XYZ file of C-alpha atoms in Angstrom:
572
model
C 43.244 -11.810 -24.396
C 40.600 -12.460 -27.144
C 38.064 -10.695 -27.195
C 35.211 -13.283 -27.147
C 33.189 -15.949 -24.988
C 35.018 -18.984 -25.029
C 33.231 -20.431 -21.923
C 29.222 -20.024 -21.134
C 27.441 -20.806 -18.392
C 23.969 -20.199 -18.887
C 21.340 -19.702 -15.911
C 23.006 -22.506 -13.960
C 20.694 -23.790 -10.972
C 21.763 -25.828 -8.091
C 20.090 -26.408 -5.166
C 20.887 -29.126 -2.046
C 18.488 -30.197 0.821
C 17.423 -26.729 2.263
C 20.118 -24.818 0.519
C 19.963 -23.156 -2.922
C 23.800 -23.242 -4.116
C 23.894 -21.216 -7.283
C 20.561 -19.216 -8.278
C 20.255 -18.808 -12.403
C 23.733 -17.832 -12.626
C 25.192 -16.575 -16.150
C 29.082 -16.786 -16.568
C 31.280 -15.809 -19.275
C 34.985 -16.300 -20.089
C 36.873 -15.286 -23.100
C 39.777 -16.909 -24.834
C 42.757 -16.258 -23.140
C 41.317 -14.618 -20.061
C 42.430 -14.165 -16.454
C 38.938 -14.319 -14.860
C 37.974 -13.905 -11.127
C 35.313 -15.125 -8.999
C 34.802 -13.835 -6.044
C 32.603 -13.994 -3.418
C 31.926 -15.180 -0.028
C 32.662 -18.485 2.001
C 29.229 -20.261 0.755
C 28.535 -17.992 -1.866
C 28.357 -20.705 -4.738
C 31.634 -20.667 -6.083
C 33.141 -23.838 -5.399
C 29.682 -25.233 -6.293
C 29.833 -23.629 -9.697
C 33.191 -24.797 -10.539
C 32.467 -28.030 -9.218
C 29.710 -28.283 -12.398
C 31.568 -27.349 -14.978
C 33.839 -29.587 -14.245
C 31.176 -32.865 -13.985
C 31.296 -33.359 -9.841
C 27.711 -31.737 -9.756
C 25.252 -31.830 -12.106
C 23.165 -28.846 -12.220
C 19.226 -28.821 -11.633
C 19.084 -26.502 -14.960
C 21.384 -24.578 -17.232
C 23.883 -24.668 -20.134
C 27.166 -24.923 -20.505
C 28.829 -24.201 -23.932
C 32.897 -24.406 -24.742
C 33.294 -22.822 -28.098
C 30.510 -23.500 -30.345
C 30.213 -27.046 -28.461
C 27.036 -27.092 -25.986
C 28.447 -29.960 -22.946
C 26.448 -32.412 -21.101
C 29.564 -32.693 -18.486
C 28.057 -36.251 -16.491
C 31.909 -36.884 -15.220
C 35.102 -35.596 -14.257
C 36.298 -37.708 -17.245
C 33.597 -35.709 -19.727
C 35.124 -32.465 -18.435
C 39.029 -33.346 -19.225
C 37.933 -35.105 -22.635
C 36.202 -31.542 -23.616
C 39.467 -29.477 -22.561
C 38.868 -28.409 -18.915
C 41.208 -29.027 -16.372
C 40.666 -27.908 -12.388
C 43.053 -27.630 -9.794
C 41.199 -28.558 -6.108
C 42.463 -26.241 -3.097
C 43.087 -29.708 -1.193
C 46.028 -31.653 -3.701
C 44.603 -35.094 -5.040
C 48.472 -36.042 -5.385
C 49.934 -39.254 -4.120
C 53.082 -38.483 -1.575
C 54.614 -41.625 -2.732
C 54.529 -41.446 -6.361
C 57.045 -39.333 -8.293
C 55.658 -36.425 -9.902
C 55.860 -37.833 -13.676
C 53.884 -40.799 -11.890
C 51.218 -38.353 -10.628
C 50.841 -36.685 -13.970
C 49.862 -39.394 -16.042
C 47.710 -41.134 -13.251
C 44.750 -42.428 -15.068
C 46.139 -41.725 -18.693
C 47.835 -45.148 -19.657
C 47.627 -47.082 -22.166
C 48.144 -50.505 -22.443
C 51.889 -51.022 -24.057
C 51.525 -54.497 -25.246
C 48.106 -57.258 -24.380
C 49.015 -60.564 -24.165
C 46.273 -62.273 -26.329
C 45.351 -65.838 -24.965
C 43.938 -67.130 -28.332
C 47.809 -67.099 -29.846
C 48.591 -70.453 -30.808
C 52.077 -71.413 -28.644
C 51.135 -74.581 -27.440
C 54.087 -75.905 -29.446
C 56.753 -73.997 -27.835
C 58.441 -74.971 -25.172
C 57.030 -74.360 -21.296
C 59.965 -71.802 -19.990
C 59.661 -70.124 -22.983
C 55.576 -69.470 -23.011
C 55.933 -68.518 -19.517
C 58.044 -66.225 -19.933
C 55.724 -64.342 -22.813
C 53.191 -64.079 -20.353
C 55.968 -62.562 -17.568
C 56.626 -60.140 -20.322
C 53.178 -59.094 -21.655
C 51.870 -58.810 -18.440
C 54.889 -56.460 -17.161
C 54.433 -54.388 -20.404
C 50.905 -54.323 -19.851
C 51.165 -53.022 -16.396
C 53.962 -50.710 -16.508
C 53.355 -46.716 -16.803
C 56.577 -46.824 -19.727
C 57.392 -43.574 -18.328
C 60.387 -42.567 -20.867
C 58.548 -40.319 -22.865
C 55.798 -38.885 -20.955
C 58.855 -38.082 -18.272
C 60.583 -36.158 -21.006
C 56.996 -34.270 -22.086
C 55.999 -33.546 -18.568
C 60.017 -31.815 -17.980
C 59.589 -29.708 -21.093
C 56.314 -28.561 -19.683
C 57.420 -27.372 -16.315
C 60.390 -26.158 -18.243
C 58.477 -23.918 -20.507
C 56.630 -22.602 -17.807
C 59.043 -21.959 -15.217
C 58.276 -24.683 -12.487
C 61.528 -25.331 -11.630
C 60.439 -29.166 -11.032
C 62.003 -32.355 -10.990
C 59.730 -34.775 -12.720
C 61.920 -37.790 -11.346
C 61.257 -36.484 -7.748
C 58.885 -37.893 -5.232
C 56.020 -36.119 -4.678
C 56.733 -36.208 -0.647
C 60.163 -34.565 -0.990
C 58.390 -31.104 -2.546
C 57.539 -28.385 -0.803
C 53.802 -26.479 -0.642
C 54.632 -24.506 -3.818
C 56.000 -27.098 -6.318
C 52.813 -29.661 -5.292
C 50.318 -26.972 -6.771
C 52.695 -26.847 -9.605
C 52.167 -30.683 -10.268
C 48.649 -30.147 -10.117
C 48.694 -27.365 -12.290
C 51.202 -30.144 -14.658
C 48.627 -32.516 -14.283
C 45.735 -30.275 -16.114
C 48.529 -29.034 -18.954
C 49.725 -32.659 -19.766
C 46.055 -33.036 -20.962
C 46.086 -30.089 -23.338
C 43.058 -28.578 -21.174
C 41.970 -25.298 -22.593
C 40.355 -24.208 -19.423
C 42.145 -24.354 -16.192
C 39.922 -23.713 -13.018
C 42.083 -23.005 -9.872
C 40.641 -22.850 -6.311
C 41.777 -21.134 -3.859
C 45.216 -21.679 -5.336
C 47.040 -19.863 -2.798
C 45.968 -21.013 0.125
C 48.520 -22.680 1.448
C 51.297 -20.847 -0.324
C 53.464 -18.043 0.790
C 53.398 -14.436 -0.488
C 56.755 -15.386 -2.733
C 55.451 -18.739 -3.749
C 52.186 -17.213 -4.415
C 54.343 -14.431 -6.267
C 55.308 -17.488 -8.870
C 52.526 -18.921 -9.497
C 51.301 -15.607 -11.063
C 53.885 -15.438 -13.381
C 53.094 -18.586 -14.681
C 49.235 -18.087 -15.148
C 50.324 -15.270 -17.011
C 52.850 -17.248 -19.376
C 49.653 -19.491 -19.743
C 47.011 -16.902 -20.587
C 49.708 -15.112 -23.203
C 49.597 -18.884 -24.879
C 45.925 -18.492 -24.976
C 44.375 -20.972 -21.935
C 41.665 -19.600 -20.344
C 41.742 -19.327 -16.369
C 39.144 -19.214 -13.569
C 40.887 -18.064 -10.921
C 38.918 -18.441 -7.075
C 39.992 -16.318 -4.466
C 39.013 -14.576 -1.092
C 41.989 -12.364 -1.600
C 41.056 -8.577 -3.464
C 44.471 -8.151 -3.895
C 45.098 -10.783 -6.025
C 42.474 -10.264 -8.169
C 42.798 -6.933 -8.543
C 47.079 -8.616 -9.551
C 46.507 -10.621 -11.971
C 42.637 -11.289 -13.437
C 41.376 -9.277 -16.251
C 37.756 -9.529 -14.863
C 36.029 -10.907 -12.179
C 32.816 -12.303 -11.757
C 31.043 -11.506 -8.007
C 28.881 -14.051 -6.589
C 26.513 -13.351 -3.063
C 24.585 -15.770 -1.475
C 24.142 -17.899 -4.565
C 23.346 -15.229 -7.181
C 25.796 -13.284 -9.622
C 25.859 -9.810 -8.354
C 27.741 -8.401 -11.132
C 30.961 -8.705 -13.696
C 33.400 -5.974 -13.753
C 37.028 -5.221 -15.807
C 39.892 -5.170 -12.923
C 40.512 -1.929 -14.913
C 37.935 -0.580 -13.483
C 37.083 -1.042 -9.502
C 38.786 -0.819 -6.642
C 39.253 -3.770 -3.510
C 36.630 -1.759 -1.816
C 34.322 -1.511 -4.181
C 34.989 -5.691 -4.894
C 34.636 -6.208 -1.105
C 31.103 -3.999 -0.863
C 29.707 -6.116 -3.748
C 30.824 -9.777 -2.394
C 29.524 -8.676 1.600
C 26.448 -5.867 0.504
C 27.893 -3.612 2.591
C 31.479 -1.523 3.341
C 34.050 -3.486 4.868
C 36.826 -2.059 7.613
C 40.023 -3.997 5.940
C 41.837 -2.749 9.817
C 40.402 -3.208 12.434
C 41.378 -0.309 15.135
C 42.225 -2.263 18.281
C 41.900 -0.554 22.010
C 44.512 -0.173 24.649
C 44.090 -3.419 27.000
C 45.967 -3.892 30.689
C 48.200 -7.340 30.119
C 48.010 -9.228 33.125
C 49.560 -12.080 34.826
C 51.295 -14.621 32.280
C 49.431 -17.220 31.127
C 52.051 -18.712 28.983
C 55.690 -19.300 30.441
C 57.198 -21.108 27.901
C 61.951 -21.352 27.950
C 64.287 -23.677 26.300
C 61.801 -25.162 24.313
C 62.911 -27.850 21.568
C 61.252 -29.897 19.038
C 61.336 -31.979 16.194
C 59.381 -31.538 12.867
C 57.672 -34.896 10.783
C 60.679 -35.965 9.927
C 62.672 -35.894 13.077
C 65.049 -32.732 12.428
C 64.693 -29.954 15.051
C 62.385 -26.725 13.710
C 62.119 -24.898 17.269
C 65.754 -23.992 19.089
C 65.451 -23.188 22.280
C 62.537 -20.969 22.393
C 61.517 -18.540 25.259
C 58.201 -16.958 25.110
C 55.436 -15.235 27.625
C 52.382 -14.299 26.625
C 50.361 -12.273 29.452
C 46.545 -11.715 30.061
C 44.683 -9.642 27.670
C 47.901 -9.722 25.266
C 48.262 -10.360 21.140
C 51.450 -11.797 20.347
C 52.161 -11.973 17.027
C 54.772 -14.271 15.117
C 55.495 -13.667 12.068
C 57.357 -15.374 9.399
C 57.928 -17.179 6.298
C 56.528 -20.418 6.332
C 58.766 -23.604 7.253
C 60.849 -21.988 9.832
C 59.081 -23.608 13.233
C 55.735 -22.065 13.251
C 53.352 -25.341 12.630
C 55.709 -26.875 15.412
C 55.346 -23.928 18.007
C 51.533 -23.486 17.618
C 51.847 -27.383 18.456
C 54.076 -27.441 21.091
C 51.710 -25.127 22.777
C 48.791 -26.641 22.471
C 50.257 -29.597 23.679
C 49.908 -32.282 20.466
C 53.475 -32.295 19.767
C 55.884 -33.453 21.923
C 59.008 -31.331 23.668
C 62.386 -32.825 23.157
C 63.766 -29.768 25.841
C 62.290 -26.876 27.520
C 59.500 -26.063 30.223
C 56.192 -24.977 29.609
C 53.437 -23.552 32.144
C 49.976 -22.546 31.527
C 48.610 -20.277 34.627
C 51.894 -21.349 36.026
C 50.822 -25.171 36.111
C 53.320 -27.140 34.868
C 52.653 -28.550 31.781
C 55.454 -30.072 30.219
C 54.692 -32.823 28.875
C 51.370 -33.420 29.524
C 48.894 -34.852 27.311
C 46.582 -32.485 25.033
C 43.199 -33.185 27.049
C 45.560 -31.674 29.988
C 46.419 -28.456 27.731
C 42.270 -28.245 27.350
C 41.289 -28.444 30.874
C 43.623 -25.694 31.403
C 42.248 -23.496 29.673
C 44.281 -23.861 26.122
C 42.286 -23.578 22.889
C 43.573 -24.386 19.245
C 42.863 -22.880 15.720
C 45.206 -25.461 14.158
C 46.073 -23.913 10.280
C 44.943 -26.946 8.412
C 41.238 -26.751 9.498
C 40.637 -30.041 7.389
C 43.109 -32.577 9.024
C 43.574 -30.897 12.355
C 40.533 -28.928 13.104
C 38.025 -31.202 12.774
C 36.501 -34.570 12.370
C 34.773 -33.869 8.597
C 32.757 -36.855 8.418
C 31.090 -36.102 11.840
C 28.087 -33.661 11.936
C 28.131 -29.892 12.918
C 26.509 -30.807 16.227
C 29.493 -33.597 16.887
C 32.068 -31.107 15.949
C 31.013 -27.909 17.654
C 30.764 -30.377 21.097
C 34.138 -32.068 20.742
C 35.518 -30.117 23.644
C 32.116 -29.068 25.509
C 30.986 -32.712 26.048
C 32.239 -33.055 29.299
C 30.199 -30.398 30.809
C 27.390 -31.332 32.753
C 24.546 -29.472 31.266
C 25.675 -32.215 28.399
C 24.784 -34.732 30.466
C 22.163 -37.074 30.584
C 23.316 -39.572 33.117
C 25.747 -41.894 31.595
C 25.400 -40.495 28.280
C 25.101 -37.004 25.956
C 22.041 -34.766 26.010
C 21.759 -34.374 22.118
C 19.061 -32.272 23.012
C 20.972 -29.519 25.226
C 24.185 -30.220 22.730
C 22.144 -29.493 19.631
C 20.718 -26.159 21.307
C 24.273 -25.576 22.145
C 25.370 -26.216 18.574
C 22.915 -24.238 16.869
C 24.031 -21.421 19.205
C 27.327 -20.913 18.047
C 25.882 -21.284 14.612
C 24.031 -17.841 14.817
C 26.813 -16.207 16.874
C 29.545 -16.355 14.560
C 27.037 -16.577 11.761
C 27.941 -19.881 9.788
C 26.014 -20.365 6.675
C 25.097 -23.334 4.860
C 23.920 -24.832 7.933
C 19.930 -26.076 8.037
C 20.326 -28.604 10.500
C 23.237 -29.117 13.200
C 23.070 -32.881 12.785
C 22.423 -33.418 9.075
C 25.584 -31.602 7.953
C 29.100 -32.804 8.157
C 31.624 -30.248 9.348
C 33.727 -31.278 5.747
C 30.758 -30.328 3.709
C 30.819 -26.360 4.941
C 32.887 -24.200 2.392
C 36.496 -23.152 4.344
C 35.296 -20.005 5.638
C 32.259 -21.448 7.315
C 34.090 -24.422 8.638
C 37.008 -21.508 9.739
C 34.088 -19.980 11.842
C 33.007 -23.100 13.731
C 36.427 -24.035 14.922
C 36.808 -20.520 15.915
C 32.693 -20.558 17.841
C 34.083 -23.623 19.542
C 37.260 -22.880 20.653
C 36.832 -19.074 21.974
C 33.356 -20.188 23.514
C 35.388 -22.076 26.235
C 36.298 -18.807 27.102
C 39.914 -19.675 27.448
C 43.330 -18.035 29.143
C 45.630 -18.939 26.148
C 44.515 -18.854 22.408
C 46.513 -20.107 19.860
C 45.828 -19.402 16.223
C 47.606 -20.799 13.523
C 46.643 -18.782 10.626
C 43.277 -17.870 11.653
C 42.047 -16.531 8.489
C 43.664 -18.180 5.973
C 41.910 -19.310 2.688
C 38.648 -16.919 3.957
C 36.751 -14.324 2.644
C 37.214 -10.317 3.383
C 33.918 -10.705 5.471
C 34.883 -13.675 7.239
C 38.539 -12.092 7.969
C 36.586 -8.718 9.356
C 34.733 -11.210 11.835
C 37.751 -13.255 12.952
C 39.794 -10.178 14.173
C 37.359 -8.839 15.735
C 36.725 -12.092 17.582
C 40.175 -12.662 18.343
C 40.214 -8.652 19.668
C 36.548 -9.720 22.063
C 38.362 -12.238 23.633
C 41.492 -10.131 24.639
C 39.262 -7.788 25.864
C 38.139 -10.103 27.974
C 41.478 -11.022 29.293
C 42.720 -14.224 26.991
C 46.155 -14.565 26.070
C 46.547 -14.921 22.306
C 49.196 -16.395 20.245
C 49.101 -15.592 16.710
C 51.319 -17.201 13.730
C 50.303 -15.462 10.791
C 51.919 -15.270 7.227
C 49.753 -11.983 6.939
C 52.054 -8.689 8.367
C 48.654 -6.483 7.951
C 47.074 -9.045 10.451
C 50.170 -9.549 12.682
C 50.526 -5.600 12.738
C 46.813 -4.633 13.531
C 45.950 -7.500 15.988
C 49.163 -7.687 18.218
C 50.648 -5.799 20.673
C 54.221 -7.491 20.636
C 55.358 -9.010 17.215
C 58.099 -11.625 17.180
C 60.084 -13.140 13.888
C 60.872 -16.505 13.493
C 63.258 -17.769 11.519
C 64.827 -21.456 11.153
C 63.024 -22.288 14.861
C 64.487 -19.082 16.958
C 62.903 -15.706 17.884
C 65.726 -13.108 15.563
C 63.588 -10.169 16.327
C 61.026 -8.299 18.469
C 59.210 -5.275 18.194
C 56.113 -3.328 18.330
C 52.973 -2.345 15.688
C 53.507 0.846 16.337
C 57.706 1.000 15.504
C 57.028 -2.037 13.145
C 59.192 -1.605 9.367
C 57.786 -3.790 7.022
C 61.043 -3.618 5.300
C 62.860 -4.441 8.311
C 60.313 -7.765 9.533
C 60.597 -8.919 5.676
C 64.509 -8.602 6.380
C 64.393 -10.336 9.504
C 61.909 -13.033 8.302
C 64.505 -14.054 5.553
C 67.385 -13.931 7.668
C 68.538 -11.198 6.388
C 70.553 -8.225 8.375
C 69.684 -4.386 8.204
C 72.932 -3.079 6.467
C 75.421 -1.284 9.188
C 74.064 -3.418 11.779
C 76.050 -5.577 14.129
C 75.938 -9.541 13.270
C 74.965 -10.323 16.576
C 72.121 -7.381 17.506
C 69.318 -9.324 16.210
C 70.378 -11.915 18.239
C 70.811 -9.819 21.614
C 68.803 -10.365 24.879
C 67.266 -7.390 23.474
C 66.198 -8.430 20.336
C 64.275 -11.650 21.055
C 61.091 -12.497 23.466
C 61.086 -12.688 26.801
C 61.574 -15.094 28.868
C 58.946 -15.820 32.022
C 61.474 -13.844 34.525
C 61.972 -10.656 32.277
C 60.059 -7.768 32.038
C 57.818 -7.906 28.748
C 57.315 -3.784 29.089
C 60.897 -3.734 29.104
C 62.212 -5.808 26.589
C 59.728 -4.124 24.021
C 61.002 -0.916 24.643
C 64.900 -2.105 23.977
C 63.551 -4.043 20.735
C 61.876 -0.716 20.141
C 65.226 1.370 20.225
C 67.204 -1.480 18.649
C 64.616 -1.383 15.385
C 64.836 2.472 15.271
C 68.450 2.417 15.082
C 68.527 -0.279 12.786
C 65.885 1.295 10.325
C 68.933 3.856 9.486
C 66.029 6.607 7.565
């Protein structure tokens, strides 16, 4: 890393209608630098990046690359000066191959057909077909070479990419790698990365690190945002803190600890686990056998499930992703269709009932894409936070809503699961709240229906160490209170503090059950790759043992078995 300021950001001021984004803030990178910012959801750091890189301009402050001061007015002024950003929601086009998305926006012309050329002589067929030509060289990508530049790219970095391949056909992992193609094909010499892991798993996440750090060796600078201490503490050489708008201070990784990280973004010490209490599990609330589905494209992800989930009981599911979790948490809240299997909520049958029937039961959803699933982002707090209240009657005002009672209602849940960046329940669109906040009003609204059966799809995904304290401990309140919870989590510290059964997916079937307190993380990382404990038979992970119960078995019981199945297995 060289030892100087390549980037500067100089008392940078942004403020919106009733909201002051980033307060004087002073940010330094050097050449060749792994840099982190940290900091809350609506802390300023999206809004920040979002400058330098000419979607915002700021109300005051500097911005020097180099020696070069920037007046960044565009997106466009922010490539052409050597800065490339990759968004944490893709701006890729499924259809397109991935050589096709790279170069997006960077052709140029191969031929122009110039109508002054004097052909008049020639014959008809043959001036029309100069025209065919021109125009078809004019309006062609001529993808031969860039193809070849864009595979010795991902080559050199380890993408393991094929450029010919449609974006559509790659997984989660290799689509941030085209965006992170996209930037290098430009020759950036900044690369900003938000929230890059997000939606990636621990190995794919794992990957990606190694290649930021091929980068950095070459000598690009990287902003790296992230909720995640551990991370930073991975891979950045410093990282930059940021609280409620202002800088709160710079630090070498070197030299601090997660806590200490955590303390500065929140103000104040943060409990990383969260001590649950003994609860009583009650009737089931979730009776769920044989179930079947189909993913997007029509091959089956869940095998013949059977699951119960009881009052005032976590169940956990953990797994790698892409082995039948999106479809479960869907199947049980109703929005994806059953191709087999039962399904009773409060032992009404559901099975195949619409989703507004899963509601009035009682069912509430934290879907794990909060953007496309989990809300209507062009429709106001006040809209959003009502979506599933509306048909209450204190909403009513004859024929139509009380805005009045809905907006009280609204601003309600703002202040009890404190959401920032909110001034006015109607004025702000759900999709204009950074991730965490928006995280925090699909959570107010679903768990203020006060429901039997919670399902959370990666409740805390892509939020900060503050907003992940709050969300367990909301998810805990409403066991307490006698909700059954289902939670799919990519996260084995959350699955392990939260639950009080913990099942494994793998390729759409339950392989293994156990308990937090008997839980190997060896032996779930085993099981969640489809792995085998050596000295173990084939089909024990397999036995009625070693999978959830069904609606007619004991769950006491079948934990306990798992339990003695897991300690045998662990072989120590």
């Amino acid at each position: 890393m060289a030892d100087h300021a390549f980037l500067r950001m100089e008392d940078i001021y942004k403020e919106f209608p009733g909201v002051v984004a980033n307060d004087h803030i002073d940010l330094s990178v050097n050449g060749g630098e792994i840099h982190g910012l940290l900091g809350e959801n609506g802390a300023g750091k999206s809004t920040l990046m979002k400058i330098l890189y000419g979607l915002y301009t700021p109300d005051s402050g500097e911005i020097y690359l180099g020696d070069d001061r920037l007046e960044l007015d565009t997106p466009q002024d922010a490539i052409d000066a050597g800065i490339g950003m990759v968004h944490q929601h893709f701006k890729l086009i499924p259809r397109l191959t991935v050589a096709e998305n790279v170069v997006l926006g960077q052709r140029e012309p191969a031929a122009t057909f110039r109508a002054d050329n004097d052909d008049s002589r020639l014959p008809e067929s043959i001036r029309n077909n100069r025209v065919v030509k021109s125009l078809a060289e004019t309006f062609s990508l001529g993808l031969d070479a860039p193809e070849q530049r864009i595979q010795e790219l991902a080559d050199q970095y380890g993408f393991d990419i094929d450029v010919s391949a449609n974006v559509a056909d790659l997984d989660v992992g290799q689509q941030q790698r085209v965006e992170i193609l996209k930037a290098l094909y430009r020759d950036v010499d900044l690369l900003v990365l938000d929230e890059p892991t997000a939606v990636l798993s621990p190995t794919e996440a794992d990957r990606l690190f190694d290649s930021l750090s091929r980068l950095a060796d070459e000598g690009l600078s990287i902003i790296f945002i992230t909720h995640k201490l551990g991370e930073v503490t991975a891979i950045a050489d410093r990282v930059t803190v940021l609280r409620e708008g202002r800088r709160v201070d710079t630090v070498p990784v070197a030299e601090t600890t997660q806590a200490d990280l955590a303390e500065l973004m929140v103000g104040r010490e943060v409990l990383f686990r969260i001590e649950k209490d003994d609860a009583a599990h009650g009737d089931p609330v979730l009776e769920a056998s044989g179930l079947r589905a189909d993913d997007d494209r029509g091959i089956e992800s869940l095998s013949g499930l059977d699951l119960t989930v009881r009052e005032g009981e976590v169940v956990g599911i953990a797994g790698v992703s892409g082995n039948g979790q999106t479809e479960l948490a869907e199947a049980l809240a109703g929005i994806r269709e059953l191709t087999d299997g039962d399904l009773r909520i409060d032992g009404a049958d559901l099975t195949g009932a619409s989703p507004r029937a899963f509601v009035d039961a009682g069912v509430s959803f934290v879907p794990e894409d909060r953007l496309r699933y989990g809300c209507a982002e062009e429709l106001s707090v006040l809209h959003n936070a009502g979506m599933k209240a509306y048909r209450e009657d204190r909403f009513a005002d004859g024929p139509l809503l009380d805005y009045d009672e809905l907006g009280r209602y609204a601003e309600s849940l703002v202040e009890d699961f404190d959401i920032r960046g909110v001034s006015d329940v109607t004025d702000i669109d759900a999709g204009d709240l950074s991730g965490g906040n928006l995280q925090k009003l699909i959570l107010a609204r679903e768990l203020d229906r006060d429901p039997d059966l919670l399902i959370a799809n990666q409740p805390t995904r892509g939020v900060d160490v503050g907003a992940i304290e709050f969300i367990r401990e909301a998810i805990l309140e409403q066991r307490e209170q006698g909700t059954g919870v289902v939670l799919l989590s990519e996260d084995l510290d959350e699955i392990t503090d939260l639950s009080d059964r913990i099942l494994v997916i793998y390729e759409g079937e339950f392989v293994y059950e156990t308990t937090p307190e008997n839980a190997d993380r060896e032996r779930l990382g085993i099981e969640m790759t489809g792995g085998r404990v050596a000295d173990e038979p084939a089909d024990a992970v397999n036995s009625p043992e070693a999978v959830a119960p069904t609606a007619a078995t004991d769950g006491a019981e079948s934990t306990d078995s798992t339990a003695d199945v897991a300690a045998a297995g662990d072989g120590d």
